[in-house]
Short mmCIF file of C-alpha atoms and ligand atoms in Angstrom, two decimals:
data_model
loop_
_atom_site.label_atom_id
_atom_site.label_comp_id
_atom_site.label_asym_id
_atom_site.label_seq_id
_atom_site.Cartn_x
_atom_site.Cartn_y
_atom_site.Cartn_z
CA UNK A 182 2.11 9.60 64.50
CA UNK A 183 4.76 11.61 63.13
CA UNK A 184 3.62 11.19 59.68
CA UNK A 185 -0.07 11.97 60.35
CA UNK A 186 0.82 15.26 61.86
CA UNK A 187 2.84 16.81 59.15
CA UNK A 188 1.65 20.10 57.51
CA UNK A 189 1.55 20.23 53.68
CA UNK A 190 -0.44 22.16 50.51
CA UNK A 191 -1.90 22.08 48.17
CA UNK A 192 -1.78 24.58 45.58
CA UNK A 193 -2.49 27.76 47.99
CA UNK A 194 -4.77 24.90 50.44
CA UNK A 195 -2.06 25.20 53.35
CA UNK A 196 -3.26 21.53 55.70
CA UNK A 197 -2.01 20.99 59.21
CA UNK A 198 -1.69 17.32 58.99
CA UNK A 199 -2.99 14.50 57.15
CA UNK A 200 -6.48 13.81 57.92
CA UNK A 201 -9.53 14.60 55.79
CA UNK A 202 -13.25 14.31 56.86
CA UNK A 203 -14.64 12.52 54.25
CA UNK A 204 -17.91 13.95 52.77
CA UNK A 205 -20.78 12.85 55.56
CA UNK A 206 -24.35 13.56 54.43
CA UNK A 207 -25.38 15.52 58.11
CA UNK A 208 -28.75 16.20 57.56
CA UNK A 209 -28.27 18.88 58.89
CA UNK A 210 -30.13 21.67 56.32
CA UNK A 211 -33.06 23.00 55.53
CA UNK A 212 -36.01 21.83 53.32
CA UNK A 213 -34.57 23.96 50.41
CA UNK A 214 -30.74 23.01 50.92
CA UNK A 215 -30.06 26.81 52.95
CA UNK A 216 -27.73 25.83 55.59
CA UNK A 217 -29.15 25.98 59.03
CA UNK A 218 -27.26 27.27 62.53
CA UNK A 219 -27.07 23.16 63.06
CA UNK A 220 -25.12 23.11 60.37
CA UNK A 221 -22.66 25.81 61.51
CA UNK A 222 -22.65 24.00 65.09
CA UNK A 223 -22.02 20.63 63.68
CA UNK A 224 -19.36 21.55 61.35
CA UNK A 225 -17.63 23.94 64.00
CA UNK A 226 -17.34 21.02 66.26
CA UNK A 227 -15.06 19.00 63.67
CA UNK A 228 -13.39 21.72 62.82
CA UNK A 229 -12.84 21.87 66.70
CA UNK A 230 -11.60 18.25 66.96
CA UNK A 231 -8.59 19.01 64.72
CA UNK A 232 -9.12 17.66 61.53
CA UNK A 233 -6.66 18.98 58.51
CA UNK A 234 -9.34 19.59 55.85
CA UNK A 235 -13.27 18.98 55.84
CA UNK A 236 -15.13 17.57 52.93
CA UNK A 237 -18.32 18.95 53.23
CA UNK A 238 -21.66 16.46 53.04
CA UNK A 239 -22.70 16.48 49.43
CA UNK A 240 -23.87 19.45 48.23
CA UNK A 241 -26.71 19.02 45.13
CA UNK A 242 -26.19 20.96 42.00
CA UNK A 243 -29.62 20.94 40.40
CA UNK A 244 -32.93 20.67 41.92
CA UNK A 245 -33.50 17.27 40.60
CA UNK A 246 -30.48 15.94 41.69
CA UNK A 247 -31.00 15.71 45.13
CA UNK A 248 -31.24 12.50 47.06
CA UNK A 249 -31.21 13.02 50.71
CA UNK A 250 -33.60 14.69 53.30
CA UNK A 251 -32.26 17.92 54.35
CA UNK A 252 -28.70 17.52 52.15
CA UNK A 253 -26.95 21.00 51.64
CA UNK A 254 -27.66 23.12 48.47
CA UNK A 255 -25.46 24.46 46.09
CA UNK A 256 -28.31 25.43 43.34
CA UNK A 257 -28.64 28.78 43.21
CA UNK A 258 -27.30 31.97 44.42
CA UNK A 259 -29.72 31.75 46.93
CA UNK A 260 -27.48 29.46 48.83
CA UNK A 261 -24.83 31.32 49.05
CA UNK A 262 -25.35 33.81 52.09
CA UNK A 263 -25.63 30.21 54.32
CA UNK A 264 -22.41 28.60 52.28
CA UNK A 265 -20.39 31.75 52.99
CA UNK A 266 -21.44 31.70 56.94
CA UNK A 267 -20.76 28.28 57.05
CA UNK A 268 -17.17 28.76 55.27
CA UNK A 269 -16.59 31.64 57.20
CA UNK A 270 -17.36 30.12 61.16
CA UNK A 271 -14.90 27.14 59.61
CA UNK A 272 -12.12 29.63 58.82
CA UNK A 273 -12.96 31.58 61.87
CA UNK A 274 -12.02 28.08 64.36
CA UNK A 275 -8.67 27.40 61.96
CA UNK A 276 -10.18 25.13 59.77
CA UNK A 277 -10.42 24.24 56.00
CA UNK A 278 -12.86 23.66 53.79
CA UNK A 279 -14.01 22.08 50.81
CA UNK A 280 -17.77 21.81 48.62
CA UNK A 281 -18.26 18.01 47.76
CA UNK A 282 -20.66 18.48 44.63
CA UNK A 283 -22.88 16.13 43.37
CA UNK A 284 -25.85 15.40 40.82
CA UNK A 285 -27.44 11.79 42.11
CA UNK A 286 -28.58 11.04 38.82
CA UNK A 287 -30.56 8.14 38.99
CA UNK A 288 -30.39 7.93 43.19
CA UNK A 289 -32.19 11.15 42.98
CA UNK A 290 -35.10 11.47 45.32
CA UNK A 291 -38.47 12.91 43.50
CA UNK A 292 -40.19 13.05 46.77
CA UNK A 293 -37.40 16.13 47.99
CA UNK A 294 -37.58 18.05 44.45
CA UNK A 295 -39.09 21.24 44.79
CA UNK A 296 -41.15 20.87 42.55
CA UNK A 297 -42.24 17.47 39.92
CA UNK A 298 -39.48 17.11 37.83
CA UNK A 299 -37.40 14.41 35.96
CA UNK A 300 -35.15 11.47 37.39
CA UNK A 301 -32.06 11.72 34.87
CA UNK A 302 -29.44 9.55 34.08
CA UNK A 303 -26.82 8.67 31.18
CA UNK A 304 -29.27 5.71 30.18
CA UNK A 305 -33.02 4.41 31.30
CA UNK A 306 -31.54 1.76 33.54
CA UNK A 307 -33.58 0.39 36.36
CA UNK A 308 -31.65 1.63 39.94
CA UNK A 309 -31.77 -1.24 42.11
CA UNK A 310 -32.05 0.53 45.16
CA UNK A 311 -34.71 3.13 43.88
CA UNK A 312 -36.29 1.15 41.75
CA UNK A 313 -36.63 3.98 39.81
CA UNK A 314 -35.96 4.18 35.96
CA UNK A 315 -34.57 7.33 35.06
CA UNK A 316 -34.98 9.34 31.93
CA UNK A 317 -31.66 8.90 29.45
CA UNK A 318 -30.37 12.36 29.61
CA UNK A 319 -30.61 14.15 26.29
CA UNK A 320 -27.33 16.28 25.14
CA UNK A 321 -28.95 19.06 26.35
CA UNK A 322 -29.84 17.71 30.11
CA UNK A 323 -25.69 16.83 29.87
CA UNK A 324 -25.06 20.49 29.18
CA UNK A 325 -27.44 21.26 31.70
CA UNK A 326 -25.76 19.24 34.71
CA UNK A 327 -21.95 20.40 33.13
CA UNK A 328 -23.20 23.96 33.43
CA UNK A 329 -24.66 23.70 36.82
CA UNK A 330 -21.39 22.21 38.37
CA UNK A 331 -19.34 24.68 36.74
CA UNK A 332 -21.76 27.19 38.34
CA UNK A 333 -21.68 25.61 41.80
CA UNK A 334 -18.06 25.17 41.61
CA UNK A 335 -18.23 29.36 41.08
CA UNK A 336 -20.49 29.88 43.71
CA UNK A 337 -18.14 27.51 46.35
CA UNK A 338 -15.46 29.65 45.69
CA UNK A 339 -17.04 33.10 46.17
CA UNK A 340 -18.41 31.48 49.28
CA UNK A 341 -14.55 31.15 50.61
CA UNK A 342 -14.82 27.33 50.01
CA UNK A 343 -10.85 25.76 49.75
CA UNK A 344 -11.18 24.00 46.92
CA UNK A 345 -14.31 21.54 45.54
CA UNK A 346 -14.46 18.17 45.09
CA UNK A 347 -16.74 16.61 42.80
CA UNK A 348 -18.40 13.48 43.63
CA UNK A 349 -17.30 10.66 41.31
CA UNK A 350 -18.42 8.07 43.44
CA UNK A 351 -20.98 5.50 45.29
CA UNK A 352 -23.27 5.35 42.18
CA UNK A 353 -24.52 8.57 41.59
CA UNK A 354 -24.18 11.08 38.41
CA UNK A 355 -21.08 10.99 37.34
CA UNK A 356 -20.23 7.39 38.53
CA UNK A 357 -23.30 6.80 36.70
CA UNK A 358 -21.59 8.04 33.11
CA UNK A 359 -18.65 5.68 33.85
CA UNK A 360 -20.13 2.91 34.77
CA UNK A 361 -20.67 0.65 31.96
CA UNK A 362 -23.70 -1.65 34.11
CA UNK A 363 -25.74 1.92 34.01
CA UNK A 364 -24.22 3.90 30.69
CA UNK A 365 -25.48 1.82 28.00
CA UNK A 366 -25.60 5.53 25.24
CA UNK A 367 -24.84 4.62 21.82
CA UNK A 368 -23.54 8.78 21.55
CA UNK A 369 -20.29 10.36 22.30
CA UNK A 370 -21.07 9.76 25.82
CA UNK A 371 -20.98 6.06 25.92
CA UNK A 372 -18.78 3.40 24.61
CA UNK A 373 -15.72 2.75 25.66
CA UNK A 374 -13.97 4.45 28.77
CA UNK A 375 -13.14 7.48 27.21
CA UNK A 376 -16.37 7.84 25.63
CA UNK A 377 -17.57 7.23 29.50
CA UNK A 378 -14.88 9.80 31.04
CA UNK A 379 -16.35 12.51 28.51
CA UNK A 380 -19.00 13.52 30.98
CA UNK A 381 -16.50 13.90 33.52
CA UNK A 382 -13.75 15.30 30.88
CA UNK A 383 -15.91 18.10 30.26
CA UNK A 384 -17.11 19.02 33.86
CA UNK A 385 -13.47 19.48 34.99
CA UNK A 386 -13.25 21.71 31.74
CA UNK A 387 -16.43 23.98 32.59
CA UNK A 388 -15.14 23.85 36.47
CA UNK A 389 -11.64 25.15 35.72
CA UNK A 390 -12.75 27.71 33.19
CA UNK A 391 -15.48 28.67 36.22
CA UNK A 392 -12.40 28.96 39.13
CA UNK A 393 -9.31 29.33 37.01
CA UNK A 394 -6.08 27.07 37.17
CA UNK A 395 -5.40 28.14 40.85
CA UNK A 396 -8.34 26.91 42.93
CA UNK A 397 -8.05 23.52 44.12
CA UNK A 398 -9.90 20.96 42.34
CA UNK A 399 -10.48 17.35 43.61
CA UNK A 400 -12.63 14.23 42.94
CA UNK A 401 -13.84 10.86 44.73
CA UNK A 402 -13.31 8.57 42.71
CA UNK A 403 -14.85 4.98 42.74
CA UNK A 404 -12.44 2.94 41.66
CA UNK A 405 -14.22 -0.24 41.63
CA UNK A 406 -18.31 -0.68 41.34
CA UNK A 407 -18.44 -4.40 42.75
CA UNK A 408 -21.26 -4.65 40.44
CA UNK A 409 -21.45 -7.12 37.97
CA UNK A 410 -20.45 -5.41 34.32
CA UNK A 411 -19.68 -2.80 36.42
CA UNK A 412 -16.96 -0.15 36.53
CA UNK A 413 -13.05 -1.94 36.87
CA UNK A 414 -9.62 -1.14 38.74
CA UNK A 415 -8.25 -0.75 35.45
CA UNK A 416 -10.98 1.91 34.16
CA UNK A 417 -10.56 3.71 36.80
CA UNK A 418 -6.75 4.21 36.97
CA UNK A 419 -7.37 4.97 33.08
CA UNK A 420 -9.73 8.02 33.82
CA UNK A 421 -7.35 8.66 36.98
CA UNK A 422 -4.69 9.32 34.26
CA UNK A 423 -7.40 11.45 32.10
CA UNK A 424 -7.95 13.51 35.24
CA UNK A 425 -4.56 14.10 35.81
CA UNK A 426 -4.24 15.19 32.27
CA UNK A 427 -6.87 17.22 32.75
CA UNK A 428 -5.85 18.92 35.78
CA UNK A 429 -7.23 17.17 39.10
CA UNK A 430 -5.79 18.39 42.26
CA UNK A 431 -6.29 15.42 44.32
CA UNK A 432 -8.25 11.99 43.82
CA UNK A 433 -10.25 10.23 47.42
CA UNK A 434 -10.09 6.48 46.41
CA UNK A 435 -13.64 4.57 46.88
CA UNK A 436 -14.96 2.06 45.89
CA UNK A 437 -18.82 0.22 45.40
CA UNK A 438 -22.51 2.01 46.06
CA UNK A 439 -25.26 0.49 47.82
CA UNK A 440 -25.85 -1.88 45.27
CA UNK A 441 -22.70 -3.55 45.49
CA UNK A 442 -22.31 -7.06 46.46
CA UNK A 443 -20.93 -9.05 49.14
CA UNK A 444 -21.11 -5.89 51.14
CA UNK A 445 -18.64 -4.22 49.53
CA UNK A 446 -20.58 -0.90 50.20
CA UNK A 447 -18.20 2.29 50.44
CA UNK A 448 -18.94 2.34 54.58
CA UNK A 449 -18.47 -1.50 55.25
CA UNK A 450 -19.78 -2.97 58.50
CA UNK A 451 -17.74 -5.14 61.23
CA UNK A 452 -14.38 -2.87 61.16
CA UNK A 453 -13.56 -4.37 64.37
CA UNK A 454 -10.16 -5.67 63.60
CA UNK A 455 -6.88 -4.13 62.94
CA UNK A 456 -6.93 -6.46 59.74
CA UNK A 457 -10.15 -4.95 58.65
CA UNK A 458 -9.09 -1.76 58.92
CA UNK A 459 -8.05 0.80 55.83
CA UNK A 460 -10.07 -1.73 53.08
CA UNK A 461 -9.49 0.64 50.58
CA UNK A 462 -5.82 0.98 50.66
CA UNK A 463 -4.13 -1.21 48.73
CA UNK A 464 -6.42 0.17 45.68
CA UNK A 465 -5.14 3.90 46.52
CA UNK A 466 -1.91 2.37 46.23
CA UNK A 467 -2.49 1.51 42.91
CA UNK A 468 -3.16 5.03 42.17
CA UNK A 469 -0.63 6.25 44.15
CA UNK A 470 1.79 4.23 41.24
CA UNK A 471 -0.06 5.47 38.72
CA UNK A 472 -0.61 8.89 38.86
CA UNK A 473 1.58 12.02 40.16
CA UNK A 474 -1.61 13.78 42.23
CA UNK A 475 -2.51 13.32 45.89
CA UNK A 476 -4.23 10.63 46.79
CA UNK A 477 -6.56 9.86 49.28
CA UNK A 478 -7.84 6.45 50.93
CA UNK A 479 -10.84 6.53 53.13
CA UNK A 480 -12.42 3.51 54.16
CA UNK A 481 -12.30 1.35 57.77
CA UNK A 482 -9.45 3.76 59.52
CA UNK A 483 -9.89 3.19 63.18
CA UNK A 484 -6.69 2.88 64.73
CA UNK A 485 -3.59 5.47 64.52
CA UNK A 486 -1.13 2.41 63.93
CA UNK A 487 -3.51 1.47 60.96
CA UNK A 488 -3.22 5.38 60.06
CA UNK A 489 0.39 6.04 60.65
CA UNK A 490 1.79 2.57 58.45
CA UNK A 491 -0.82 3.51 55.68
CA UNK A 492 1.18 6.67 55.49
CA UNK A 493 4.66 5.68 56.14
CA UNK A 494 4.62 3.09 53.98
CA UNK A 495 3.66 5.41 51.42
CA UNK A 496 0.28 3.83 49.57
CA UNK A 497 -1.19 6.87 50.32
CA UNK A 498 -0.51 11.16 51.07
CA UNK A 499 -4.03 11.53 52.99
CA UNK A 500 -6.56 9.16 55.36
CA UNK A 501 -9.94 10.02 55.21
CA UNK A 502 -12.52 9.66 58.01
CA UNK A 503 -16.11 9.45 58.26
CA UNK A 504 -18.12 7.22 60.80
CA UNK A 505 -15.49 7.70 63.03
CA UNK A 506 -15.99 11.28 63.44
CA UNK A 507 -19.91 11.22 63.94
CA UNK A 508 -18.95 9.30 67.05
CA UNK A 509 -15.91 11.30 68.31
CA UNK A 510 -15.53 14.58 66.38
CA UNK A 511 -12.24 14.99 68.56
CA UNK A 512 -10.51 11.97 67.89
CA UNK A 513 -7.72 13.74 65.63
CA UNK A 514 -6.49 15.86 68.85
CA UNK A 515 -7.23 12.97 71.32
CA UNK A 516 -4.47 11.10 68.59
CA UNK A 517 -2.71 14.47 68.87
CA UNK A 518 -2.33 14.96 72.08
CA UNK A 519 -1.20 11.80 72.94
CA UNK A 520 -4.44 9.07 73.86
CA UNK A 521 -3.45 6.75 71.09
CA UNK A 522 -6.76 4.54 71.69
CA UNK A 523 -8.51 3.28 68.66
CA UNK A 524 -11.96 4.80 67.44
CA UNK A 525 -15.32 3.47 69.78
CA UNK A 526 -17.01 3.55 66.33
CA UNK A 527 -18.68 0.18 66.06
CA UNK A 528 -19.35 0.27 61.92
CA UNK A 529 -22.86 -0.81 62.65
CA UNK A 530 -24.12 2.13 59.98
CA UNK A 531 -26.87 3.20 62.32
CA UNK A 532 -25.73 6.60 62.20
CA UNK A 533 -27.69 6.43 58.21
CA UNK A 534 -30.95 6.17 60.32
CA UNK A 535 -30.15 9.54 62.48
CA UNK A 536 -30.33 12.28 59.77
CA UNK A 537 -34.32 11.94 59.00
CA UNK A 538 -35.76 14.18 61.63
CA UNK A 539 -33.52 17.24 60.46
CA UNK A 540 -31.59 17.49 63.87
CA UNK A 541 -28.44 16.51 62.35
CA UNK A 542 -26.73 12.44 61.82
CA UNK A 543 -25.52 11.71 64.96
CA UNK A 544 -24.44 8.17 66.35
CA UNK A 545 -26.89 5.80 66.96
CA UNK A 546 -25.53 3.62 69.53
CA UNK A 547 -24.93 7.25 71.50
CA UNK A 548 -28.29 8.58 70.90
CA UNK A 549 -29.64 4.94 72.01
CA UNK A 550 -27.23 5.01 75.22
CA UNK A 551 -28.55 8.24 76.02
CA UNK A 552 -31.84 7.93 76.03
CA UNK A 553 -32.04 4.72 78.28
CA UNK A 554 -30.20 6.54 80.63
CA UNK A 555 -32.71 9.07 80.57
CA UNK A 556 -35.27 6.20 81.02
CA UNK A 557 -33.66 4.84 83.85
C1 FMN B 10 -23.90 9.09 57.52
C2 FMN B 10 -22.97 9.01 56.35
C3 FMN B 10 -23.06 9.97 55.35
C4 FMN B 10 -22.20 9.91 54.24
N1 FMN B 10 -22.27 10.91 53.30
C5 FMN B 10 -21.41 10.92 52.25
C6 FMN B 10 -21.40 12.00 51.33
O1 FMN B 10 -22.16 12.98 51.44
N2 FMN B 10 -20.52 11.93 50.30
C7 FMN B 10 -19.62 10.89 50.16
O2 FMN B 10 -18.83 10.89 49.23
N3 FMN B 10 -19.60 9.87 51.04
C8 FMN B 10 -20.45 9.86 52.08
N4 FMN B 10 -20.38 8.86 53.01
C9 FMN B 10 -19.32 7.83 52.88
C10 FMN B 10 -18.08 8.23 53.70
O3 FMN B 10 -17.55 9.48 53.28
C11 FMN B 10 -16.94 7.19 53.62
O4 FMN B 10 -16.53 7.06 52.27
C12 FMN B 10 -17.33 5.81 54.17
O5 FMN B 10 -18.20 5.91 55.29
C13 FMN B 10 -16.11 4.99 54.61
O6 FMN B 10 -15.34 5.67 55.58
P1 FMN B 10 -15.41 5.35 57.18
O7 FMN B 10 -15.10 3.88 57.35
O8 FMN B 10 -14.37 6.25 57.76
O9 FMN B 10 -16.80 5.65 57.60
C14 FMN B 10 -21.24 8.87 54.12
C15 FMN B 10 -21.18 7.89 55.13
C16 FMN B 10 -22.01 7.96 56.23
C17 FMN B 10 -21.87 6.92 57.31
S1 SF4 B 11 -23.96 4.57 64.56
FE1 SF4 B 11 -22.15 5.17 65.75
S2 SF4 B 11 -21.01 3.27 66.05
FE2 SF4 B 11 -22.49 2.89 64.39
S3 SF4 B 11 -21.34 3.37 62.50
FE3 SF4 B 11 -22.39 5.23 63.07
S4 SF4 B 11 -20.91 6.38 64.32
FE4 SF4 B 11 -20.18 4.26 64.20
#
């Protein structure tokens, strides 16, 4: 595990080893986005467990870009008294921290907007989960989105956050813009890839004039839709390049949305092998050639062997965990201190059901376990 448990930075981000919680939607806000004291009790207990850096749940940017009940908030200065308590009880247990920022785009839920508003996206495709068919963003709405991450990003970091990362992935906004199957402009915003990237180009502008060159800047990246006429390997090393260019900080290799086929959905069910482990990896690898910035995989990591080759062999600098965690937030010190048994997490996905009565995702097979014990 030697590997795993190396410390190394990032810019000032100073990590005690080489696990990331991947962004998990927790549920575990208010109606308006304010973080709750579930929140700061969930997220103390995976800082507890001994995870290197935490990638918050995503946090919407604009009130009609929110797609989840009870999803964190980072709209308004309003937010920020609960981001900075949440930050600071984080920093307070050792632990670090960054915003995951999003606009869903067309995944946006009108039902949770405060108020009736507009489903935007780059073009009036059909979503085929939503079945909702968004209105094509004018250049305005794009200025509007661009402005409000760079004003999130400002508001994460006056909160104490580490670093952001914006979320390029799983089909929502920006995705969205570089996804050929759901950008169809005829403008400077669609086209060919870098015509697709320019959303993207200029949020990372707006975001690093917002925090300056210090502040830690990352992205997930989707670097395959599994969509038919959908967004490529190739594309996406292409804008991983742009990024790079254009300052990134770090890139967290994913891949599809919940449209993609043949269940190639970013949390893929049945990890129950060793060999279906890490299904992301050889694409960060690809990255990991390509471009000179950390990388990331996330994806099916349940076993430290899986973990520790993934890093010694080099196809990656980071693993990423998410399911695994809702089930046993301690499983990084467990690996630590020396109980070297793989994850109980089953991949069944239940854990998407938990989050809808507000009292947090949790795992369902637990929860289930639980309460027939209560019963019996
Ligand atoms: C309940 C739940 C919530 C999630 N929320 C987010 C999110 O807010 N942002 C994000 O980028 N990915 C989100 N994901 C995807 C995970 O971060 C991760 O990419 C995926 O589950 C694969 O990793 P795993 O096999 O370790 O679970 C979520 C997954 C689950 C199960
Ligand atoms: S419900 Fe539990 S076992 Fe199933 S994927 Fe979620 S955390 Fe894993």
């Amino acid at each position: 595990m030697a590997a795993l448990f190396e410390k190394t930075s990032i810019k000032s981000l100073e990590l005690e080893n080489r696990s990331v919680r991947s962004a998990t939607w927790s549920a575990v806000s208010d109606r308006k986005g304010f973080v709750t004291d579930r929140a700061i009790e969930f997220y103390s207990t995976v800082t507890d467990g001994g995870i290197g850096l935490i990638v918050t749940g995503f946090q919407y940017v604009m009130a009609n870009g929110i797609a989840m009940p009870y999803q964190m908030g980072n709209y308004s200065d309003d937010c920020l008294e609960g981001l900075s308590r949440l930050v600071g009880a984080i920093h307070s247990r050792g632990g670090k921290v960054v915003a995951q920022l999003v606009h869903t785009g067309s995944k946006a839920n009108p039902k949770l907007f405060p108020e009736p508003g507009e489903i935007w996206g780059p073009s009036a495709v059909t979503d085929p989960l939503t079945s909702s068919t968004p209105k094509e963003m004018t250049q305005q709405d794009i200025h509007q989105v661009i402005e409000a991450y760079a004003a999130a990003a400002s508001r994460s970091q006056k909160a104490g956050f580490d670093g952001i990362q914006l979320h390029g992935a799983h089909g929502y906004g920006i995705n969205q813009f570089l996804s050929p199957a759901t950008n169809q402009r005829t403008d400077g915003y669609g086209g060919d890839v870098n015509r697709r990237y320019r959303l993207l180009g200029e949020v990372m502008e707006a975001v690093k004039g917002a925090v300056g060159k210090d502040y830690p800047v990352f992205i997930k990246l989707s670097a395959h839709d599994y969509v038919e006429g959908g967004f490529t390997p190739e594309e996406a090393l292409h804008v991983a390049r742009r990024l790079a260019e254009d300052g990134i900080d770090g890139i967290e290799v994913s891949a599809g949305s919940r449209a993609s086929s043949d269940g190639m959905i970013p949390s893929r069910k049945n990890v129950l092998k060793e060999e279906h482990e890490a299904y992301l990896a050889p694409l960060a690898a690809r990255f990991k050639e390509t471009v000179n910035v950390p990388i990331v995989t996330v994806g099916g990591f349940r076993s430290p062997g899986v973990v520790s080759k993934v890093l010694s062999d080099g196809l990656a600098d980071y693993v990423a965990l998410c399911r695994p965690l809702i089930r046993q937030p301690d499983l990084i010190n467990r690996w630590k201190s020396g109980d070297l048994d793989k994850a109980t997490c089953i991949s069944c996905n239940g854990c998407f059901e938990t989050g809808t009565d507000g009292q947090g995702v949790c795992c369902k097979i637990d929860k289930e376990l639980k309460e027939k014990g209560r019963a019996s």
